[in-house]
Amino acid sequence: MRARVSVLAALVVVSAVAAIAPAGALPPGGRPESPAPAAPAASEPQRSGAELLRVQVLGDRRIRLHIRSVAMGREIAIDTLVGLGPAPRPTLYLLDGVDGGPTSGWLTRGGAAEFFADKPVDVVLTTGGTASLYADWIRVDAALGLNRWETFLTEELPPIVEKYLGSNGTRAIAGVSMGAQAAMMLTQRHQGFYQGVAGMSGCYSTSDQLGRAVTTMTVASRGGNPENLFGPPASPEWLAHDSLLGADTLRGTKIYVSVANGTPSGAALMSIGDSPEILAVLLGGGSLLESGAKLCTERLATRLTELGIPAVVDYLPEGMHSWPDFEVQLHRSWPTLSGALGIPQDS
């Protein structure tokens, strides 16, 4: 509960900051050149080649790949939903939110297995990654450890999982909350690597006051030190990971972003039953978090419009920052994602 309180306190600050910084505002000079990646500290492993260690069969068309990541110096478990029909199939990478548990929240609470059961796409889901933003951190963190998720997700994982599954080479990425920010960030930093991206209830800047506050809140809410992520406030890494500044590299990618308005939805109310305690938490945290995400989504939408980059921007008439509402957004993202993946929309 302590972490939740810190999140809510930070979002009060975020709401105030949003009134200061206009939507779409950019630092003087526009988008900077991305600096070279920071060299690993002496205590961190040097990269060579990741490898598939073993495969667990967890159920009908559900497997878990255990991959040795050299970038992060440990074994990473990746849950995979094998698509319907014969290979080759496209691949969707689906990122979790801030908690990053041993099994993706999309599987335990977001209905992903059921939704994709009849679809000809392989879905690759992350585990771990708590409060990491799925980024390459510049330093090891005392609470959150060594995080080199960008390297893992763009260099180590795809060759292994796509070769194992017999992919056709077409890929998209999607995420919720922290995972939405990361999905957009990875897409804009690796132009053309993903054919489609979907961000659900996320924030997409890191260098302006709003984005810095949300990013700091995300890391600190799980005990991490934000300076171990991108460095001190003056570090160019904060600019280099900002998807509003880097939005021009999204051109040519099919984009979907969605957010709700912070009011309870029927799906969320049904999920909590008659528990007043859970209702109070949702009405407090879920509403405030989603209101913050709405501000962030509006800013990204404004920036894409300024650049003439088409995107599907979906403002849901009800919903909070809760898994029943994220599941609704996943369903609504499918026409955009399926188009990016070359899958008929009725699949």
Short mmCIF file of C-alpha atoms in Angstrom, two decimals:
data_model
loop_
_atom_site.label_atom_id
_atom_site.label_comp_id
_atom_site.label_asym_id
_atom_site.label_seq_id
_atom_site.Cartn_x
_atom_site.Cartn_y
_atom_site.Cartn_z
CA MET A 1 0.00 0.00 0.00
CA ARG A 2 2.96 2.35 0.67
CA ALA A 3 3.97 2.21 -3.00
CA ARG A 4 0.41 2.99 -4.09
CA VAL A 5 0.30 6.04 -1.83
CA SER A 6 3.56 7.34 -3.33
CA VAL A 7 2.11 6.87 -6.82
CA LEU A 8 -1.00 8.85 -5.94
CA ALA A 9 1.03 11.64 -4.34
CA ALA A 10 3.19 11.89 -7.43
CA LEU A 11 0.18 12.05 -9.72
CA VAL A 12 -1.17 15.02 -7.82
CA VAL A 13 2.10 16.73 -8.79
CA VAL A 14 1.71 15.44 -12.37
CA SER A 15 -1.74 16.99 -12.66
CA ALA A 16 -0.37 20.33 -11.51
CA VAL A 17 2.60 20.12 -13.86
CA ALA A 18 0.31 19.42 -16.81
CA ALA A 19 -1.30 22.80 -16.33
CA ILE A 20 2.14 24.43 -16.67
CA ALA A 21 3.51 22.70 -19.77
CA PRO A 22 1.33 23.05 -22.89
CA ALA A 23 0.50 19.95 -24.90
CA GLY A 24 3.12 19.16 -27.49
CA ALA A 25 5.66 21.65 -26.07
CA LEU A 26 9.23 20.76 -26.95
CA PRO A 27 12.50 21.92 -25.42
CA PRO A 28 14.40 24.60 -27.35
CA GLY A 29 16.17 23.18 -30.36
CA GLY A 30 13.73 20.31 -30.95
CA ARG A 31 14.86 16.70 -30.95
CA PRO A 32 18.54 16.20 -30.08
CA GLU A 33 20.75 13.59 -31.60
CA SER A 34 20.65 10.40 -29.56
CA PRO A 35 23.88 9.97 -27.58
CA ALA A 36 25.89 6.80 -27.81
CA PRO A 37 24.74 4.13 -25.32
CA ALA A 38 26.52 4.32 -21.99
CA ALA A 39 29.27 1.73 -21.53
CA PRO A 40 28.46 -0.99 -18.99
CA ALA A 41 30.02 -0.52 -15.56
CA ALA A 42 32.89 -2.81 -14.71
CA SER A 43 30.62 -4.92 -12.52
CA GLU A 44 28.19 -5.59 -15.39
CA PRO A 45 28.51 -8.47 -17.87
CA GLN A 46 29.71 -7.68 -21.37
CA ARG A 47 27.36 -8.61 -24.22
CA SER A 48 28.07 -11.51 -26.50
CA GLY A 49 25.34 -13.91 -27.57
CA ALA A 50 22.08 -14.74 -25.84
CA GLU A 51 20.80 -18.31 -26.10
CA LEU A 52 17.69 -20.38 -25.62
CA LEU A 53 18.26 -22.61 -22.60
CA ARG A 54 15.04 -24.64 -22.46
CA VAL A 55 11.37 -24.62 -23.39
CA GLN A 56 8.47 -25.41 -21.05
CA VAL A 57 5.10 -26.49 -22.42
CA LEU A 58 2.49 -24.85 -20.18
CA GLY A 59 -0.66 -25.77 -22.05
CA ASP A 60 -2.35 -25.94 -25.41
CA ARG A 61 -0.33 -23.54 -27.62
CA ARG A 62 1.25 -21.87 -24.57
CA ILE A 63 4.97 -22.20 -23.89
CA ARG A 64 7.65 -20.53 -21.76
CA LEU A 65 11.07 -19.86 -23.24
CA HIS A 66 13.99 -19.58 -20.85
CA ILE A 67 16.62 -17.33 -22.42
CA ARG A 68 20.06 -16.50 -21.14
CA SER A 69 20.49 -12.76 -21.56
CA VAL A 70 24.09 -11.67 -21.67
CA ALA A 71 23.04 -8.01 -21.53
CA MET A 72 21.32 -8.54 -18.16
CA GLY A 73 23.49 -11.35 -16.89
CA ARG A 74 20.62 -13.66 -16.00
CA GLU A 75 17.97 -16.02 -17.28
CA ILE A 76 14.78 -14.37 -18.54
CA ALA A 77 11.49 -16.28 -18.80
CA ILE A 78 9.31 -15.33 -21.77
CA ASP A 79 5.73 -16.57 -22.01
CA THR A 80 4.55 -17.20 -25.54
CA LEU A 81 1.12 -17.85 -27.00
CA VAL A 82 1.61 -19.83 -30.20
CA GLY A 83 -0.68 -18.55 -32.92
CA LEU A 84 -3.43 -20.47 -34.66
CA GLY A 85 -2.55 -22.22 -37.89
CA PRO A 86 0.72 -23.14 -39.54
CA ALA A 87 3.92 -21.11 -39.47
CA PRO A 88 5.14 -18.70 -40.61
CA ARG A 89 3.15 -16.19 -38.55
CA PRO A 90 3.76 -12.58 -37.48
CA THR A 91 4.85 -11.74 -33.93
CA LEU A 92 3.30 -9.38 -31.37
CA TYR A 93 5.40 -8.36 -28.38
CA LEU A 94 3.16 -7.49 -25.43
CA LEU A 95 4.65 -5.50 -22.54
CA ASP A 96 3.42 -5.53 -18.95
CA GLY A 97 2.87 -2.63 -16.55
CA VAL A 98 4.92 -1.43 -13.60
CA ASP A 99 4.72 -4.56 -11.43
CA GLY A 100 6.32 -6.95 -13.91
CA GLY A 101 5.60 -10.17 -12.05
CA PRO A 102 6.79 -13.72 -12.75
CA THR A 103 3.85 -14.10 -15.15
CA SER A 104 2.60 -11.28 -17.35
CA GLY A 105 -0.43 -9.42 -16.05
CA TRP A 106 -1.83 -9.73 -19.55
CA LEU A 107 -2.13 -13.47 -18.88
CA THR A 108 -3.22 -13.42 -15.25
CA ARG A 109 -5.61 -10.45 -15.41
CA GLY A 110 -5.79 -9.06 -18.94
CA GLY A 111 -7.44 -11.93 -20.80
CA ALA A 112 -4.70 -12.18 -23.44
CA ALA A 113 -4.73 -15.98 -23.71
CA GLU A 114 -8.45 -16.03 -24.39
CA PHE A 115 -8.37 -13.10 -26.80
CA PHE A 116 -5.57 -14.48 -28.97
CA ALA A 117 -6.73 -18.11 -28.89
CA ASP A 118 -8.28 -17.87 -32.37
CA LYS A 119 -5.76 -15.52 -33.97
CA PRO A 120 -2.87 -16.42 -36.32
CA VAL A 121 -0.24 -14.43 -34.44
CA ASP A 122 2.48 -15.47 -31.99
CA VAL A 123 2.27 -13.34 -28.85
CA VAL A 124 5.46 -12.87 -26.82
CA LEU A 125 4.95 -11.62 -23.26
CA THR A 126 7.56 -10.28 -20.89
CA THR A 127 8.02 -11.33 -17.28
CA GLY A 128 9.95 -9.36 -14.70
CA GLY A 129 10.96 -5.82 -15.63
CA THR A 130 9.45 -4.23 -12.53
CA ALA A 131 9.48 -0.41 -12.85
CA SER A 132 12.21 -0.69 -15.50
CA LEU A 133 10.48 1.13 -18.37
CA TYR A 134 12.01 -1.74 -20.40
CA ALA A 135 15.00 0.53 -20.96
CA ASP A 136 18.77 0.18 -20.76
CA TRP A 137 19.66 1.77 -17.42
CA ILE A 138 22.96 3.60 -17.13
CA ARG A 139 23.73 2.01 -13.73
CA VAL A 140 22.79 -1.02 -11.66
CA ASP A 141 20.07 -0.11 -9.17
CA ALA A 142 20.19 -1.26 -5.56
CA ALA A 143 16.47 -2.12 -5.54
CA LEU A 144 15.73 -3.02 -9.18
CA GLY A 145 19.04 -4.57 -10.22
CA LEU A 146 20.60 -4.59 -13.69
CA ASN A 147 18.17 -3.55 -16.42
CA ARG A 148 19.16 -3.74 -20.09
CA TRP A 149 15.69 -4.38 -21.42
CA GLU A 150 16.00 -2.35 -24.61
CA THR A 151 18.99 -4.45 -25.67
CA PHE A 152 17.22 -7.64 -24.68
CA LEU A 153 13.94 -6.81 -26.45
CA THR A 154 15.44 -5.48 -29.69
CA GLU A 155 18.69 -7.46 -30.09
CA GLU A 156 18.67 -10.63 -28.00
CA LEU A 157 15.08 -11.84 -27.87
CA PRO A 158 13.72 -11.43 -31.45
CA PRO A 159 16.29 -13.62 -33.25
CA ILE A 160 15.74 -16.40 -30.72
CA VAL A 161 11.97 -16.40 -30.38
CA GLU A 162 11.23 -15.66 -34.04
CA LYS A 163 13.58 -18.39 -35.25
CA TYR A 164 12.09 -20.89 -32.79
CA LEU A 165 8.51 -20.07 -33.83
CA GLY A 166 9.25 -19.75 -37.53
CA SER A 167 8.18 -16.13 -37.77
CA ASN A 168 7.51 -14.42 -41.09
CA GLY A 169 9.53 -11.40 -39.93
CA THR A 170 6.58 -9.04 -39.42
CA ARG A 171 6.28 -7.70 -35.88
CA ALA A 172 4.38 -5.22 -33.74
CA ILE A 173 4.65 -4.17 -30.12
CA ALA A 174 2.03 -3.11 -27.58
CA GLY A 175 1.91 -2.34 -23.90
CA VAL A 176 -0.12 -0.97 -21.05
CA SER A 177 0.74 1.85 -18.64
CA MET A 178 4.54 1.67 -18.17
CA GLY A 179 4.58 -0.88 -21.00
CA ALA A 180 2.76 1.58 -23.26
CA GLN A 181 5.47 4.17 -22.68
CA ALA A 182 8.12 1.54 -23.37
CA ALA A 183 6.43 0.22 -26.53
CA MET A 184 6.29 3.71 -28.03
CA MET A 185 9.83 4.47 -26.89
CA LEU A 186 11.27 1.30 -28.43
CA THR A 187 9.40 1.96 -31.67
CA GLN A 188 10.63 5.52 -32.04
CA ARG A 189 14.21 4.56 -31.09
CA HIS A 190 14.33 1.65 -33.57
CA GLN A 191 12.71 3.07 -36.67
CA GLY A 192 11.14 0.42 -38.88
CA PHE A 193 11.81 -2.47 -36.50
CA TYR A 194 8.12 -2.74 -35.62
CA GLN A 195 5.40 -2.37 -38.23
CA GLY A 196 2.82 -1.40 -35.61
CA VAL A 197 2.65 -0.07 -32.05
CA ALA A 198 -0.18 0.22 -29.54
CA GLY A 199 -0.02 2.15 -26.29
CA MET A 200 -2.81 1.76 -23.77
CA SER A 201 -3.17 4.17 -20.82
CA GLY A 202 0.43 5.33 -21.02
CA CYS A 203 2.62 8.43 -20.92
CA TYR A 204 5.06 9.10 -23.72
CA SER A 205 7.43 11.92 -22.83
CA THR A 206 10.43 11.89 -20.50
CA SER A 207 12.10 15.28 -20.80
CA ASP A 208 9.33 17.80 -20.12
CA GLN A 209 7.95 18.40 -16.65
CA LEU A 210 5.02 16.04 -17.07
CA GLY A 211 7.03 13.21 -18.58
CA ARG A 212 9.87 13.53 -16.08
CA ALA A 213 7.41 13.46 -13.18
CA VAL A 214 5.64 10.34 -14.47
CA THR A 215 8.91 8.54 -15.23
CA THR A 216 10.34 9.41 -11.82
CA MET A 217 7.12 8.27 -10.17
CA THR A 218 7.19 4.94 -12.00
CA VAL A 219 10.72 4.08 -10.91
CA ALA A 220 10.44 5.42 -7.37
CA SER A 221 7.12 3.67 -6.73
CA ARG A 222 8.94 0.35 -6.62
CA GLY A 223 11.98 1.58 -4.71
CA GLY A 224 14.25 2.46 -7.64
CA ASN A 225 16.49 5.48 -8.07
CA PRO A 226 15.48 7.44 -11.21
CA GLU A 227 19.04 8.70 -11.68
CA ASN A 228 20.12 5.12 -12.27
CA LEU A 229 17.70 5.01 -15.20
CA PHE A 230 18.68 7.98 -17.37
CA GLY A 231 21.08 9.85 -15.09
CA PRO A 232 20.66 13.26 -13.45
CA PRO A 233 18.09 15.73 -14.82
CA ALA A 234 20.63 17.33 -17.18
CA SER A 235 21.55 14.00 -18.81
CA PRO A 236 20.81 13.82 -22.56
CA GLU A 237 19.33 10.33 -22.02
CA TRP A 238 16.10 11.96 -20.78
CA LEU A 239 15.81 13.68 -24.16
CA ALA A 240 16.85 10.65 -26.19
CA HIS A 241 14.04 8.50 -24.74
CA ASP A 242 11.27 11.05 -25.24
CA SER A 243 8.71 9.81 -27.76
CA LEU A 244 7.27 13.29 -28.30
CA LEU A 245 10.69 14.57 -29.31
CA GLY A 246 11.37 11.46 -31.37
CA ALA A 247 7.89 11.19 -32.83
CA ASP A 248 9.00 11.82 -36.41
CA THR A 249 10.63 8.38 -36.51
CA LEU A 250 7.17 6.87 -35.95
CA ARG A 251 6.23 7.91 -39.49
CA GLY A 252 5.24 4.87 -41.53
CA THR A 253 4.32 2.82 -38.46
CA LYS A 254 0.69 1.95 -37.77
CA ILE A 255 -0.08 3.61 -34.42
CA TYR A 256 -2.86 3.05 -31.91
CA VAL A 257 -3.13 4.86 -28.58
CA SER A 258 -6.01 4.68 -26.16
CA VAL A 259 -7.02 5.91 -22.75
CA ALA A 260 -10.18 6.06 -20.65
CA ASN A 261 -11.61 9.04 -18.78
CA GLY A 262 -11.10 7.84 -15.20
CA THR A 263 -14.71 6.99 -14.37
CA PRO A 264 -15.66 3.44 -13.27
CA SER A 265 -16.69 1.17 -16.11
CA GLY A 266 -19.18 -1.64 -15.88
CA ALA A 267 -16.37 -4.15 -16.42
CA ALA A 268 -14.33 -2.75 -13.52
CA LEU A 269 -17.29 -2.64 -11.16
CA MET A 270 -18.21 -6.23 -11.97
CA SER A 271 -14.64 -7.35 -11.25
CA ILE A 272 -14.62 -5.98 -7.68
CA GLY A 273 -18.02 -7.29 -6.63
CA ASP A 274 -19.24 -5.81 -3.37
CA SER A 275 -15.85 -5.03 -1.77
CA PRO A 276 -15.91 -1.40 -0.55
CA GLU A 277 -12.15 -1.46 0.16
CA ILE A 278 -11.22 -2.41 -3.40
CA LEU A 279 -13.74 0.08 -4.76
CA ALA A 280 -12.13 2.87 -2.73
CA VAL A 281 -8.69 1.97 -4.05
CA LEU A 282 -9.90 1.90 -7.63
CA LEU A 283 -11.78 5.16 -7.34
CA GLY A 284 -8.71 6.79 -5.83
CA GLY A 285 -5.74 5.27 -7.61
CA GLY A 286 -7.41 3.99 -10.76
CA SER A 287 -9.19 7.24 -11.53
CA LEU A 288 -6.22 9.50 -10.83
CA LEU A 289 -3.75 7.33 -12.73
CA GLU A 290 -6.01 7.19 -15.77
CA SER A 291 -6.60 10.95 -15.66
CA GLY A 292 -2.83 11.43 -15.77
CA ALA A 293 -2.56 8.99 -18.68
CA LYS A 294 -5.27 10.94 -20.52
CA LEU A 295 -3.19 14.12 -20.32
CA CYS A 296 -0.18 12.22 -21.66
CA THR A 297 -2.18 10.66 -24.51
CA GLU A 298 -3.60 14.01 -25.56
CA ARG A 299 -0.08 15.43 -25.76
CA LEU A 300 1.14 12.60 -27.98
CA ALA A 301 -1.92 12.93 -30.20
CA THR A 302 -1.26 16.65 -30.57
CA ARG A 303 2.37 16.04 -31.51
CA LEU A 304 1.48 13.41 -34.12
CA THR A 305 -1.08 15.77 -35.64
CA GLU A 306 1.53 18.54 -35.81
CA LEU A 307 3.84 16.20 -37.71
CA GLY A 308 1.10 14.90 -40.01
CA ILE A 309 1.56 11.33 -38.78
CA PRO A 310 -1.67 9.32 -38.88
CA ALA A 311 -2.71 7.45 -35.75
CA VAL A 312 -5.81 5.92 -34.25
CA VAL A 313 -6.45 7.81 -31.00
CA ASP A 314 -9.15 6.12 -28.98
CA TYR A 315 -10.70 7.94 -26.00
CA LEU A 316 -12.88 5.47 -24.15
CA PRO A 317 -16.08 6.99 -22.67
CA GLU A 318 -15.53 5.19 -19.35
CA GLY A 319 -12.81 3.29 -17.59
CA MET A 320 -10.03 3.52 -15.02
CA HIS A 321 -6.44 2.35 -14.65
CA SER A 322 -7.49 -1.23 -14.07
CA TRP A 323 -7.09 -4.57 -15.82
CA PRO A 324 -10.75 -4.99 -16.85
CA ASP A 325 -10.46 -1.70 -18.72
CA PHE A 326 -7.04 -2.55 -20.17
CA GLU A 327 -8.59 -5.71 -21.58
CA VAL A 328 -11.21 -3.62 -23.36
CA GLN A 329 -8.45 -1.47 -24.84
CA LEU A 330 -6.55 -4.53 -26.05
CA HIS A 331 -9.62 -5.65 -27.99
CA ARG A 332 -10.06 -2.19 -29.49
CA SER A 333 -6.41 -2.05 -30.56
CA TRP A 334 -6.67 -5.20 -32.66
CA PRO A 335 -7.86 -3.65 -35.95
CA THR A 336 -4.75 -1.45 -36.00
CA LEU A 337 -2.37 -4.17 -34.85
CA SER A 338 -3.80 -6.78 -37.20
CA GLY A 339 -3.42 -4.37 -40.08
CA ALA A 340 0.22 -3.80 -39.18
CA LEU A 341 0.78 -7.55 -38.94
CA GLY A 342 -0.92 -8.34 -42.23
CA ILE A 343 -3.75 -10.30 -40.59
CA PRO A 344 -7.37 -9.95 -41.80
CA GLN A 345 -9.34 -7.98 -39.20
CA ASP A 346 -11.92 -10.73 -38.84
CA SER A 347 -9.20 -13.11 -37.59
#
